Coordinates of C-alpha atoms in Angstrom, one line a residue:
M697 CA -13.6 0.7 -33.9
E698 CA -13.9 0.7 -30.1
E699 CA -14.2 -3.1 -29.9
E700 CA -11.3 -3.5 -32.4
C701 CA -9.0 -1.3 -30.2
K702 CA -9.9 -3.3 -27.0
C703 CA -9.0 -6.6 -28.8
L704 CA -5.6 -5.4 -29.8
P705 CA -2.9 -6.9 -27.6
G706 CA -1.1 -4.3 -25.5
F707 CA -3.5 -1.5 -26.4
R708 CA -3.3 1.3 -24.0
F709 CA -5.1 4.7 -24.2
H710 CA -2.7 7.4 -22.9
P711 CA -3.3 10.5 -24.9
T712 CA -1.3 13.7 -24.3
E713 CA -3.0 16.9 -23.1
E714 CA -2.5 18.4 -26.6
E715 CA -4.1 15.3 -28.2
L716 CA -7.1 15.5 -25.8
L717 CA -7.7 19.2 -26.7
S718 CA -6.7 19.5 -30.3
F719 CA -8.1 16.2 -31.6
Y720 CA -10.7 14.6 -29.3
L721 CA -12.4 17.6 -27.6
K722 CA -12.2 19.9 -30.7
S723 CA -13.7 17.2 -32.9
M724 CA -16.5 16.6 -30.4
V725 CA -17.3 20.3 -30.2
L726 CA -17.3 20.7 -34.0
G727 CA -19.4 17.6 -34.5
K728 CA -16.8 15.7 -36.5
N729 CA -16.9 12.0 -36.7
M730 CA -13.9 10.4 -35.0
R731 CA -12.3 7.2 -36.2
G732 CA -12.3 5.7 -32.7
D733 CA -15.0 6.1 -30.2
V734 CA -12.8 5.6 -27.1
I735 CA -14.1 8.5 -25.0
G736 CA -17.8 8.3 -24.1
F737 CA -20.2 11.1 -23.5
L738 CA -21.5 11.1 -19.9
N739 CA -22.7 13.5 -17.3
I740 CA -20.3 12.4 -14.5
Y741 CA -22.0 14.5 -11.9
N742 CA -24.9 12.1 -11.8
Y743 CA -22.6 9.4 -10.3
H744 CA -20.2 8.7 -7.5
P745 CA -16.6 8.5 -8.7
N746 CA -16.5 4.8 -7.6
E747 CA -19.0 4.1 -10.4
L748 CA -17.2 5.9 -13.2
P749 CA -14.5 3.2 -14.0
R750 CA -17.2 0.7 -15.1
L751 CA -19.0 3.4 -17.2
A752 CA -15.8 4.3 -19.2
K753 CA -15.3 2.9 -22.6
T754 CA -11.6 2.3 -22.0
G755 CA -9.0 2.8 -19.3
E756 CA -7.2 0.9 -16.5
R757 CA -6.1 3.5 -14.0
E758 CA -7.3 6.6 -15.9
W759 CA -10.8 7.1 -17.3
Y760 CA -11.9 9.7 -19.8
F761 CA -15.3 11.3 -20.4
M762 CA -16.8 14.0 -22.6
V763 CA -18.9 16.0 -20.1
P764 CA -21.4 18.8 -20.7
R765 CA -20.9 21.9 -18.5
D766 CA -23.9 22.5 -16.4
R767 CA -23.9 26.1 -15.1
K768 CA -25.7 27.2 -11.9
H769 CA -27.4 30.2 -13.5
G770 CA -28.3 29.3 -17.0
G771 CA -25.8 30.5 -19.5
G772 CA -23.5 32.3 -17.0
G773 CA -22.0 31.8 -13.6
R774 CA -19.8 29.0 -12.2
P775 CA -20.3 25.5 -13.4
N776 CA -22.3 23.2 -11.1
R777 CA -20.2 20.4 -10.0
T778 CA -22.3 19.0 -7.1
T779 CA -23.4 15.4 -7.0
A780 CA -25.9 13.4 -5.0
H781 CA -23.0 12.1 -2.9
G782 CA -20.7 15.1 -2.6
F783 CA -19.0 17.8 -4.8
W784 CA -15.9 18.4 -6.9
K785 CA -13.8 21.2 -5.5
A786 CA -11.2 23.1 -7.6
T787 CA -7.7 23.4 -6.4
G788 CA -5.6 26.3 -7.5
S789 CA -6.1 28.3 -10.7
D790 CA -6.5 27.2 -14.3
R791 CA -3.3 26.2 -16.1
Q792 CA -2.8 27.1 -19.8
I793 CA -2.0 24.2 -22.2
V794 CA 0.5 25.3 -24.8
S795 CA 0.9 23.7 -28.2
S796 CA 4.2 21.8 -28.7
S797 CA 4.7 23.4 -32.1
G798 CA 6.9 26.4 -32.6
A799 CA 4.0 28.8 -32.4
K800 CA 3.5 28.1 -28.6
R801 CA -0.1 29.1 -28.8
V802 CA -2.6 28.4 -26.1
I803 CA -4.8 25.5 -27.1
G804 CA -6.7 25.0 -23.9
L805 CA -7.1 25.3 -20.1
K806 CA -6.7 22.7 -17.4
K807 CA -8.5 22.7 -14.1
T808 CA -7.7 20.2 -11.3
L809 CA -10.5 19.2 -8.9
V810 CA -10.8 16.9 -5.8
F811 CA -13.9 15.0 -4.9
Y812 CA -15.4 15.6 -1.4
E813 CA -18.1 13.4 0.1
G814 CA -20.8 15.4 1.9
R815 CA -22.4 18.8 1.4
A816 CA -20.4 21.9 0.4
P817 CA -18.6 23.8 1.8
R818 CA -17.8 21.0 4.3
G819 CA -17.0 17.5 3.3
T820 CA -14.6 14.6 3.6
K821 CA -11.7 14.7 1.2
T822 CA -11.2 11.6 -1.0
N823 CA -8.3 10.4 -3.2
W824 CA -10.4 10.9 -6.4
I825 CA -8.9 13.5 -8.7
M826 CA -10.3 15.1 -11.9
N827 CA -8.4 17.0 -14.6
E828 CA -10.9 19.1 -16.6
Y829 CA -9.7 20.3 -20.1
R830 CA -11.6 22.9 -22.0
L831 CA -11.0 24.9 -25.1
P832 CA -10.0 28.6 -24.5
D833 CA -12.9 29.9 -26.6
K834 CA -15.8 28.1 -28.3
P835 CA -15.4 28.3 -32.1
N836 CA -19.0 29.4 -32.5
K837 CA -21.6 30.6 -30.0
E838 CA -23.9 27.8 -31.2
D839 CA -21.4 25.1 -30.3
T840 CA -22.1 22.9 -27.3
D841 CA -20.2 23.7 -24.1
I842 CA -18.3 20.4 -23.6
V843 CA -15.2 19.6 -21.6
V844 CA -13.1 16.4 -21.5
C845 CA -12.4 15.0 -18.1
K846 CA -9.7 12.6 -16.9
I847 CA -10.7 10.7 -13.7
Y848 CA -8.1 8.9 -11.6
M849 CA -7.4 8.0 -8.0
K850 CA -4.4 9.6 -6.3
A851 CA -1.8 7.2 -5.0
T852 CA -1.2 7.2 -1.3
S853 CA 2.3 8.4 -0.5
L854 CA 4.8 6.5 1.6
K855 CA 4.8 9.3 4.2
V856 CA 1.0 9.0 4.7
L857 CA 1.3 5.2 5.1
E858 CA 4.0 5.7 7.7
Q859 CA 1.8 8.2 9.6
R860 CA -1.2 5.8 9.5
A861 CA 1.0 3.0 10.8
A862 CA 2.3 5.2 13.7
M863 CA -1.3 6.1 14.6
D864 CA -2.4 2.5 14.6
H865 CA 0.6 1.6 16.8
S866 CA -0.2 4.3 19.3
S867 CA -3.9 3.3 19.4
F868 CA -3.0 -0.3 20.4
P869 CA 0.0 -0.1 22.7
L870 CA 1.8 -3.3 23.7
S871 CA 0.9 -4.4 27.2
P872 CA 3.8 -4.9 29.6
P873 CA 4.7 -8.5 30.5
P874 CA 2.9 -9.9 33.6
T875 CA 4.7 -9.7 36.9
L876 CA 4.9 -12.9 39.0
H877 CA 4.3 -12.6 42.7
F878 CA 5.0 -15.3 45.3
D879 CA 3.1 -15.5 48.6
L880 CA 5.7 -16.5 51.2
Q881 CA 2.9 -16.9 53.8
Q882 CA 2.3 -20.4 52.3
F883 CA 5.5 -21.6 53.9
P884 CA 5.8 -22.3 57.6
N885 CA 8.0 -20.0 59.5
T886 CA 10.4 -22.8 60.3
D887 CA 10.8 -24.0 56.7
R888 CA 10.6 -20.6 55.0
P889 CA 13.3 -20.5 52.4
S890 CA 15.9 -17.8 52.4
S891 CA 16.7 -15.8 49.3
S892 CA 19.7 -18.1 48.6
S893 CA 17.8 -21.4 49.3
L894 CA 16.4 -23.7 46.7
V895 CA 12.6 -24.1 47.0
L896 CA 11.5 -27.7 46.7
P897 CA 8.1 -28.9 45.6
N898 CA 5.5 -29.9 48.1
G899 CA 6.2 -33.4 49.5
F900 CA 10.0 -33.2 49.0
H901 CA 12.2 -32.3 52.0
K902 CA 15.6 -33.5 50.9
L903 CA 17.1 -34.2 47.6
P904 CA 18.6 -37.8 47.2
E905 CA 22.3 -38.0 47.1
L906 CA 23.7 -38.2 43.5
Q907 CA 25.5 -41.5 43.0
L908 CA 28.4 -41.5 40.5
P909 CA 30.2 -44.6 39.3
K910 CA 33.6 -45.1 40.9
M911 CA 36.5 -45.6 38.6
A912 CA 39.5 -47.7 39.5
T913 CA 42.5 -45.6 40.4
D914 CA 45.0 -48.3 39.3
W915 CA 44.6 -48.6 35.5
M916 CA 47.0 -51.6 35.5
Q917 CA 44.3 -53.7 37.2
D918 CA 42.1 -53.5 34.1
S919 CA 41.7 -56.9 32.4
F920 CA 42.7 -55.4 29.0
W921 CA 46.1 -54.4 30.3
I922 CA 46.5 -57.6 32.2
N923 CA 46.1 -59.6 28.9
L924 CA 48.7 -57.5 27.2
S925 CA 51.3 -57.7 30.0
P926 CA 53.3 -60.6 28.4
W927 CA 53.6 -58.6 25.2
L928 CA 54.7 -55.5 27.1
D929 CA 57.4 -57.4 28.9
S930 CA 59.0 -58.6 25.7
F931 CA 58.6 -55.3 23.9
T932 CA 61.9 -53.7 22.8
P933 CA 61.7 -50.1 21.5
F934 CA 63.1 -49.5 18.0
V935 CA 65.8 -46.9 17.9
P936 CA 66.7 -45.8 14.3
M937 CA 70.4 -45.8 13.4
C938 CA 71.5 -42.5 12.0

């Protein structure tokens, strides 16, 4: 069934919280056979979050796992969520998941955790987030203590990106344009130019005089108008009769 689901065009696995608890997790705890094996059983605390996407049976941006709860002190105490690379730290208190039916009964609890690299209690916070869903009470004492976990990476907000860009800009300031300096000692005292003089290249002491073509002042001396003179003499302007 798993391979059939993956081959279906447009198949996406986006279950609701109620479906995760009432169908998938409850069926796993009671040992029922599910029609589709889309959530694998894995102890995610043996791996770094970067390795989990390739270990999931399905998912693109969210990955789901059935996870056994390993407690620190045998059957009691807080669950052990440490890994070889860091630890998962809970944020806030558990949130109750209520059924969408009219009864409004509590069907499970949700805990949100963030992965930190390093040793507890110190560590470097990452963008890996885990939502852990568990049933409010085990149906039987003999039932396995299992939770279903959704792993995903938190998207970087626009504000954080702007802050990073500002920090990068302050770390590499733009250098001012270079200032040009001229050493006036290279000019002899007699030929040192004043502030309003034009500085000529070495070897040039005087600019040549600019020669412009001279135009005839008498336009009637032009050969074009001379050839037209007989016609101009016999030309009679036309005056319209009103």
